[in-house]
Short mmCIF file of N, CA, C and O in Angstrom, two decimals:
data_model
loop_
_atom_site.label_atom_id
_atom_site.label_comp_id
_atom_site.label_asym_id
_atom_site.label_seq_id
_atom_site.Cartn_x
_atom_site.Cartn_y
_atom_site.Cartn_z
N MET A 10 5.68 14.39 -14.35
CA MET A 10 5.75 13.71 -13.08
C MET A 10 6.02 12.22 -13.26
O MET A 10 6.69 11.61 -12.45
N THR A 11 5.52 11.64 -14.31
CA THR A 11 5.68 10.20 -14.50
C THR A 11 7.04 9.80 -15.06
O THR A 11 7.29 8.61 -15.24
N LEU A 12 7.91 10.75 -15.29
CA LEU A 12 9.25 10.43 -15.78
C LEU A 12 9.99 9.50 -14.83
O LEU A 12 10.81 8.70 -15.25
N GLY A 13 9.67 9.54 -13.54
CA GLY A 13 10.33 8.69 -12.55
C GLY A 13 10.17 7.21 -12.82
O GLY A 13 11.00 6.41 -12.39
N ILE A 14 9.14 6.81 -13.56
CA ILE A 14 8.96 5.38 -13.84
C ILE A 14 9.97 4.86 -14.85
O ILE A 14 10.09 3.65 -15.03
N ALA A 15 10.74 5.75 -15.48
CA ALA A 15 11.75 5.33 -16.45
C ALA A 15 13.03 4.84 -15.79
O ALA A 15 13.83 4.16 -16.42
N TYR A 16 13.24 5.13 -14.51
CA TYR A 16 14.50 4.83 -13.85
C TYR A 16 14.65 3.42 -13.29
O TYR A 16 15.69 2.81 -13.47
N PRO A 17 13.65 2.85 -12.62
CA PRO A 17 13.83 1.48 -12.11
C PRO A 17 13.88 0.47 -13.25
O PRO A 17 13.29 0.67 -14.31
N LEU A 18 14.60 -0.64 -13.02
CA LEU A 18 14.67 -1.68 -14.04
C LEU A 18 13.30 -2.29 -14.31
O LEU A 18 12.98 -2.64 -15.44
N LYS A 19 12.51 -2.46 -13.25
CA LYS A 19 11.14 -2.92 -13.42
C LYS A 19 10.26 -2.16 -12.43
O LYS A 19 10.71 -1.78 -11.35
N VAL A 20 9.04 -1.93 -12.84
CA VAL A 20 8.10 -1.18 -12.01
C VAL A 20 6.89 -2.08 -11.75
O VAL A 20 6.08 -2.29 -12.64
N GLU A 21 6.85 -2.62 -10.54
CA GLU A 21 5.74 -3.49 -10.16
C GLU A 21 4.80 -2.83 -9.17
O GLU A 21 3.64 -3.20 -9.08
N ARG A 22 5.33 -1.85 -8.41
CA ARG A 22 4.52 -1.20 -7.36
C ARG A 22 4.81 0.30 -7.34
O ARG A 22 5.95 0.71 -7.23
N ILE A 23 3.73 1.08 -7.47
CA ILE A 23 3.85 2.53 -7.44
C ILE A 23 2.96 3.07 -6.33
O ILE A 23 1.81 2.65 -6.18
N LEU A 24 3.50 4.02 -5.57
CA LEU A 24 2.73 4.76 -4.58
C LEU A 24 2.62 6.19 -5.09
O LEU A 24 3.62 6.81 -5.43
N GLU A 25 1.39 6.69 -5.17
CA GLU A 25 1.17 8.08 -5.54
C GLU A 25 0.59 8.79 -4.33
O GLU A 25 -0.45 8.39 -3.80
N ILE A 26 1.26 9.84 -3.88
CA ILE A 26 0.77 10.63 -2.76
C ILE A 26 0.10 11.86 -3.35
O ILE A 26 0.74 12.67 -4.00
N GLY A 27 -1.20 11.94 -3.14
CA GLY A 27 -2.01 13.02 -3.71
C GLY A 27 -2.65 12.53 -5.00
O GLY A 27 -1.97 12.06 -5.89
N LEU A 28 -3.95 12.61 -5.07
CA LEU A 28 -4.68 12.06 -6.22
C LEU A 28 -5.08 13.12 -7.23
O LEU A 28 -5.06 12.86 -8.43
N GLY A 29 -5.42 14.30 -6.76
CA GLY A 29 -5.90 15.32 -7.69
C GLY A 29 -7.14 14.82 -8.42
O GLY A 29 -8.02 14.23 -7.82
N GLY A 30 -7.19 15.01 -9.73
CA GLY A 30 -8.33 14.56 -10.52
C GLY A 30 -8.22 13.12 -10.96
O GLY A 30 -9.10 12.61 -11.65
N GLY A 31 -7.14 12.44 -10.60
CA GLY A 31 -6.98 11.04 -10.96
C GLY A 31 -6.39 10.82 -12.35
O GLY A 31 -6.31 9.69 -12.83
N ARG A 32 -5.97 11.88 -12.98
CA ARG A 32 -5.42 11.75 -14.35
C ARG A 32 -4.12 10.95 -14.38
O ARG A 32 -3.91 10.14 -15.26
N THR A 33 -3.24 11.19 -13.41
CA THR A 33 -1.95 10.48 -13.41
C THR A 33 -2.16 8.99 -13.19
O THR A 33 -1.60 8.16 -13.91
N VAL A 34 -2.98 8.62 -12.21
CA VAL A 34 -3.21 7.21 -11.95
C VAL A 34 -3.93 6.55 -13.13
O VAL A 34 -3.66 5.40 -13.46
N SER A 35 -4.82 7.27 -13.79
CA SER A 35 -5.50 6.73 -14.97
C SER A 35 -4.49 6.46 -16.09
O SER A 35 -4.53 5.41 -16.74
N TYR A 36 -3.60 7.41 -16.30
CA TYR A 36 -2.55 7.23 -17.31
C TYR A 36 -1.66 6.04 -16.98
O TYR A 36 -1.34 5.21 -17.83
N LEU A 37 -1.26 5.92 -15.72
CA LEU A 37 -0.39 4.83 -15.30
C LEU A 37 -1.07 3.48 -15.45
O LEU A 37 -0.45 2.50 -15.87
N LYS A 38 -2.35 3.40 -15.08
CA LYS A 38 -3.08 2.12 -15.21
C LYS A 38 -3.21 1.71 -16.67
O LYS A 38 -3.17 0.53 -16.99
N THR A 39 -3.35 2.68 -17.57
CA THR A 39 -3.41 2.37 -19.00
C THR A 39 -2.05 1.94 -19.52
O THR A 39 -1.93 0.97 -20.27
N SER A 40 -1.01 2.66 -19.11
CA SER A 40 0.34 2.40 -19.61
C SER A 40 0.99 1.18 -18.98
O SER A 40 1.81 0.50 -19.61
N LEU A 41 0.67 0.90 -17.70
CA LEU A 41 1.28 -0.19 -16.96
C LEU A 41 0.17 -1.04 -16.32
O LEU A 41 0.01 -1.05 -15.10
N PRO A 42 -0.59 -1.78 -17.12
CA PRO A 42 -1.77 -2.48 -16.59
C PRO A 42 -1.46 -3.55 -15.55
O PRO A 42 -2.33 -3.89 -14.75
N ASP A 43 -0.25 -4.07 -15.52
CA ASP A 43 0.11 -5.12 -14.56
C ASP A 43 0.79 -4.57 -13.30
O ASP A 43 1.23 -5.34 -12.46
N THR A 44 0.87 -3.26 -13.18
CA THR A 44 1.54 -2.63 -12.06
C THR A 44 0.53 -2.29 -10.98
O THR A 44 -0.54 -1.74 -11.26
N ALA A 45 0.85 -2.63 -9.73
CA ALA A 45 0.00 -2.28 -8.59
C ALA A 45 0.24 -0.81 -8.25
O ALA A 45 1.37 -0.38 -8.10
N ILE A 46 -0.85 -0.05 -8.12
CA ILE A 46 -0.75 1.37 -7.82
C ILE A 46 -1.64 1.68 -6.63
O ILE A 46 -2.81 1.33 -6.62
N LEU A 47 -1.05 2.30 -5.62
CA LEU A 47 -1.80 2.75 -4.45
C LEU A 47 -1.70 4.26 -4.38
O LEU A 47 -0.61 4.82 -4.53
N THR A 48 -2.83 4.93 -4.19
CA THR A 48 -2.84 6.37 -4.03
C THR A 48 -3.21 6.71 -2.60
O THR A 48 -4.21 6.22 -2.09
N ALA A 49 -2.39 7.51 -1.97
CA ALA A 49 -2.68 8.00 -0.62
C ALA A 49 -3.21 9.43 -0.77
O ALA A 49 -2.49 10.31 -1.22
N GLU A 50 -4.47 9.61 -0.43
CA GLU A 50 -5.13 10.91 -0.57
C GLU A 50 -5.79 11.27 0.74
O GLU A 50 -6.49 10.46 1.33
N ILE A 51 -5.57 12.49 1.20
CA ILE A 51 -6.08 12.93 2.49
C ILE A 51 -7.58 13.22 2.47
O ILE A 51 -8.27 13.08 3.46
N ASP A 52 -8.10 13.61 1.31
CA ASP A 52 -9.47 14.11 1.21
C ASP A 52 -10.38 13.11 0.50
O ASP A 52 -10.22 12.85 -0.69
N LYS A 53 -11.34 12.55 1.21
CA LYS A 53 -12.25 11.56 0.63
C LYS A 53 -13.07 12.16 -0.51
O LYS A 53 -13.39 11.48 -1.47
N ASP A 54 -13.38 13.45 -0.45
CA ASP A 54 -14.13 14.09 -1.54
C ASP A 54 -13.32 14.09 -2.83
O ASP A 54 -13.87 13.94 -3.92
N VAL A 55 -12.01 14.24 -2.74
CA VAL A 55 -11.14 14.19 -3.92
C VAL A 55 -11.17 12.79 -4.51
O VAL A 55 -11.24 12.61 -5.72
N VAL A 56 -11.14 11.77 -3.66
CA VAL A 56 -11.21 10.38 -4.12
C VAL A 56 -12.53 10.14 -4.84
O VAL A 56 -12.56 9.57 -5.94
N ASP A 57 -13.63 10.59 -4.26
CA ASP A 57 -14.95 10.41 -4.89
C ASP A 57 -15.02 11.12 -6.24
O ASP A 57 -15.55 10.57 -7.21
N LEU A 58 -14.48 12.33 -6.32
CA LEU A 58 -14.48 13.07 -7.58
C LEU A 58 -13.65 12.35 -8.63
O LEU A 58 -14.08 12.19 -9.78
N ALA A 59 -12.47 11.89 -8.26
CA ALA A 59 -11.60 11.18 -9.21
C ALA A 59 -12.27 9.91 -9.72
O ALA A 59 -12.17 9.58 -10.90
N ARG A 60 -12.96 9.20 -8.84
CA ARG A 60 -13.67 7.99 -9.26
C ARG A 60 -14.77 8.32 -10.26
O ARG A 60 -15.03 7.55 -11.17
N SER A 61 -15.41 9.46 -10.10
CA SER A 61 -16.52 9.81 -10.98
C SER A 61 -16.04 10.17 -12.39
O SER A 61 -16.81 10.04 -13.33
N ILE A 62 -14.78 10.60 -12.55
CA ILE A 62 -14.29 10.98 -13.88
C ILE A 62 -13.31 9.97 -14.45
O ILE A 62 -12.89 10.10 -15.59
N SER A 63 -12.94 8.97 -13.69
CA SER A 63 -11.96 7.99 -14.15
C SER A 63 -12.63 6.66 -14.44
O SER A 63 -13.47 6.21 -13.68
N SER A 64 -12.24 6.04 -15.54
CA SER A 64 -12.79 4.73 -15.86
C SER A 64 -11.96 3.61 -15.25
O SER A 64 -12.30 2.45 -15.38
N HIS A 65 -10.86 3.95 -14.58
CA HIS A 65 -9.98 2.94 -14.01
C HIS A 65 -10.25 2.74 -12.54
O HIS A 65 -10.67 3.64 -11.83
N ARG A 66 -9.97 1.54 -12.09
CA ARG A 66 -10.09 1.22 -10.67
C ARG A 66 -9.03 2.00 -9.91
O ARG A 66 -7.86 1.98 -10.25
N ILE A 67 -9.45 2.71 -8.90
CA ILE A 67 -8.53 3.47 -8.06
C ILE A 67 -8.53 2.84 -6.69
O ILE A 67 -9.54 2.80 -6.02
N ARG A 68 -7.40 2.31 -6.28
CA ARG A 68 -7.24 1.76 -4.94
C ARG A 68 -6.60 2.86 -4.11
O ARG A 68 -5.46 3.25 -4.38
N GLU A 69 -7.33 3.38 -3.16
CA GLU A 69 -6.80 4.52 -2.43
C GLU A 69 -6.73 4.24 -0.94
O GLU A 69 -7.37 3.33 -0.42
N HIS A 70 -5.95 5.04 -0.29
CA HIS A 70 -5.94 5.09 1.17
C HIS A 70 -6.39 6.50 1.49
O HIS A 70 -5.61 7.44 1.41
N ALA A 71 -7.67 6.66 1.77
CA ALA A 71 -8.18 7.98 2.11
C ALA A 71 -7.62 8.33 3.47
O ALA A 71 -7.80 7.59 4.44
N GLY A 72 -6.95 9.43 3.53
CA GLY A 72 -6.10 9.84 4.64
C GLY A 72 -6.56 9.64 6.05
O GLY A 72 -5.76 9.44 6.94
N GLY A 73 -7.84 9.69 6.31
CA GLY A 73 -8.28 9.58 7.70
C GLY A 73 -7.66 10.66 8.57
O GLY A 73 -7.38 10.46 9.73
N GLY A 74 -7.43 11.84 7.96
CA GLY A 74 -6.86 12.94 8.70
C GLY A 74 -5.34 13.00 8.65
O GLY A 74 -4.74 13.91 9.18
N ALA A 75 -4.69 12.03 8.01
CA ALA A 75 -3.24 12.02 7.93
C ALA A 75 -2.78 12.40 6.54
O ALA A 75 -3.36 11.97 5.55
N ASP A 76 -1.75 13.23 6.45
CA ASP A 76 -1.24 13.60 5.14
C ASP A 76 -0.27 12.53 4.62
O ASP A 76 0.00 11.54 5.29
N GLY A 77 0.26 12.73 3.42
CA GLY A 77 1.14 11.74 2.80
C GLY A 77 2.39 11.44 3.59
O GLY A 77 2.85 10.31 3.66
N ARG A 78 2.93 12.46 4.24
CA ARG A 78 4.13 12.27 5.07
C ARG A 78 3.82 11.32 6.22
O ARG A 78 4.58 10.39 6.51
N SER A 79 2.69 11.53 6.87
CA SER A 79 2.28 10.65 7.97
C SER A 79 2.02 9.24 7.47
O SER A 79 2.34 8.26 8.13
N PHE A 80 1.42 9.14 6.27
CA PHE A 80 1.17 7.82 5.67
C PHE A 80 2.48 7.07 5.48
O PHE A 80 2.60 5.89 5.83
N LEU A 81 3.50 7.74 4.94
CA LEU A 81 4.79 7.09 4.71
C LEU A 81 5.46 6.67 6.01
O LEU A 81 6.15 5.65 6.05
N MET A 82 5.27 7.43 7.07
CA MET A 82 5.87 7.09 8.36
C MET A 82 5.29 5.78 8.90
O MET A 82 5.99 5.03 9.58
N ARG A 83 4.03 5.49 8.59
CA ARG A 83 3.37 4.27 9.08
C ARG A 83 3.46 3.11 8.10
O ARG A 83 3.23 1.97 8.47
N ASP A 84 3.78 3.39 6.85
CA ASP A 84 3.76 2.38 5.79
C ASP A 84 5.07 1.58 5.79
O ASP A 84 6.15 2.15 5.77
N ASN A 85 4.96 0.26 5.82
CA ASN A 85 6.15 -0.61 5.80
C ASN A 85 6.40 -1.25 4.44
O ASN A 85 7.33 -2.03 4.30
N ASP A 86 5.56 -0.95 3.46
CA ASP A 86 5.71 -1.57 2.14
C ASP A 86 6.90 -0.98 1.39
O ASP A 86 7.37 0.12 1.68
N LYS A 87 7.37 -1.72 0.42
CA LYS A 87 8.44 -1.28 -0.47
C LYS A 87 7.82 -0.88 -1.80
O LYS A 87 6.95 -1.58 -2.32
N TRP A 88 8.25 0.23 -2.35
CA TRP A 88 7.70 0.75 -3.59
C TRP A 88 8.82 0.92 -4.60
O TRP A 88 9.92 1.33 -4.25
N ASP A 89 8.55 0.61 -5.85
CA ASP A 89 9.53 0.83 -6.91
C ASP A 89 9.63 2.32 -7.24
O ASP A 89 10.70 2.84 -7.55
N VAL A 90 8.50 3.00 -7.17
CA VAL A 90 8.43 4.43 -7.46
C VAL A 90 7.43 5.07 -6.50
O VAL A 90 6.37 4.50 -6.25
N ILE A 91 7.79 6.23 -5.97
CA ILE A 91 6.85 7.03 -5.18
C ILE A 91 6.71 8.37 -5.89
O ILE A 91 7.69 9.09 -6.09
N LEU A 92 5.49 8.67 -6.31
CA LEU A 92 5.17 9.93 -6.98
C LEU A 92 4.47 10.83 -5.97
O LEU A 92 3.55 10.39 -5.28
N ILE A 93 4.88 12.07 -5.90
CA ILE A 93 4.29 13.00 -4.93
C ILE A 93 3.60 14.12 -5.69
O ILE A 93 4.24 14.91 -6.39
N ASP A 94 2.27 14.15 -5.57
CA ASP A 94 1.45 15.17 -6.20
C ASP A 94 0.62 15.84 -5.11
O ASP A 94 -0.60 15.87 -5.15
N ALA A 95 1.29 16.31 -4.09
CA ALA A 95 0.65 16.99 -2.97
C ALA A 95 1.49 18.22 -2.67
O ALA A 95 2.69 18.24 -2.96
N TYR A 96 0.89 19.19 -2.10
CA TYR A 96 1.65 20.40 -1.82
C TYR A 96 1.13 21.07 -0.57
O TYR A 96 0.04 20.79 -0.10
N ARG A 97 1.95 21.94 -0.07
CA ARG A 97 1.58 22.75 1.10
C ARG A 97 1.27 24.14 0.57
O ARG A 97 2.15 24.89 0.22
N GLY A 98 0.01 24.44 0.46
CA GLY A 98 -0.39 25.71 -0.11
C GLY A 98 -1.52 26.33 0.69
O GLY A 98 -1.94 25.78 1.71
N PRO A 99 -2.04 27.44 0.22
CA PRO A 99 -3.06 28.14 1.00
C PRO A 99 -4.39 27.39 1.09
O PRO A 99 -5.18 27.68 1.97
N PHE A 100 -4.65 26.44 0.20
CA PHE A 100 -5.93 25.75 0.21
C PHE A 100 -5.83 24.30 0.62
O PHE A 100 -6.83 23.60 0.69
N VAL A 101 -4.64 23.80 0.89
CA VAL A 101 -4.45 22.43 1.33
C VAL A 101 -3.83 22.46 2.71
O VAL A 101 -2.74 23.00 2.90
N ARG A 102 -4.51 21.91 3.68
CA ARG A 102 -3.98 21.96 5.04
C ARG A 102 -2.83 20.96 5.21
O ARG A 102 -2.82 19.91 4.58
N PHE A 103 -1.88 21.33 6.00
CA PHE A 103 -0.71 20.50 6.29
C PHE A 103 -0.91 19.91 7.67
O PHE A 103 -1.01 20.64 8.65
N ILE A 104 -1.05 18.60 7.75
CA ILE A 104 -1.36 17.94 9.01
C ILE A 104 -0.14 17.16 9.47
O ILE A 104 0.43 16.39 8.72
N SER A 105 0.23 17.35 10.70
CA SER A 105 1.40 16.62 11.22
C SER A 105 1.00 15.45 12.06
O SER A 105 -0.12 15.23 12.36
#
């Protein structure tokens, strides 16, 4: 998933949609310590779990009931890379 960071000439800002266990953001913070990373996660419990297993600071936007697509519709920031680690499956609700 992180292969996308190889394409821009410089990576200063990354948006990750979907946090999971926080492994990707932890890897990115270690590999790119000067890069700003924002994670948009719909489930506050997932954010709390990721914080408990990650030693890195996680700056998140806990969804407040909005999924990543809705977050992007409201977000006016520019990102060098957007990583999407969210899916529409039987255990993850899709909110419009």
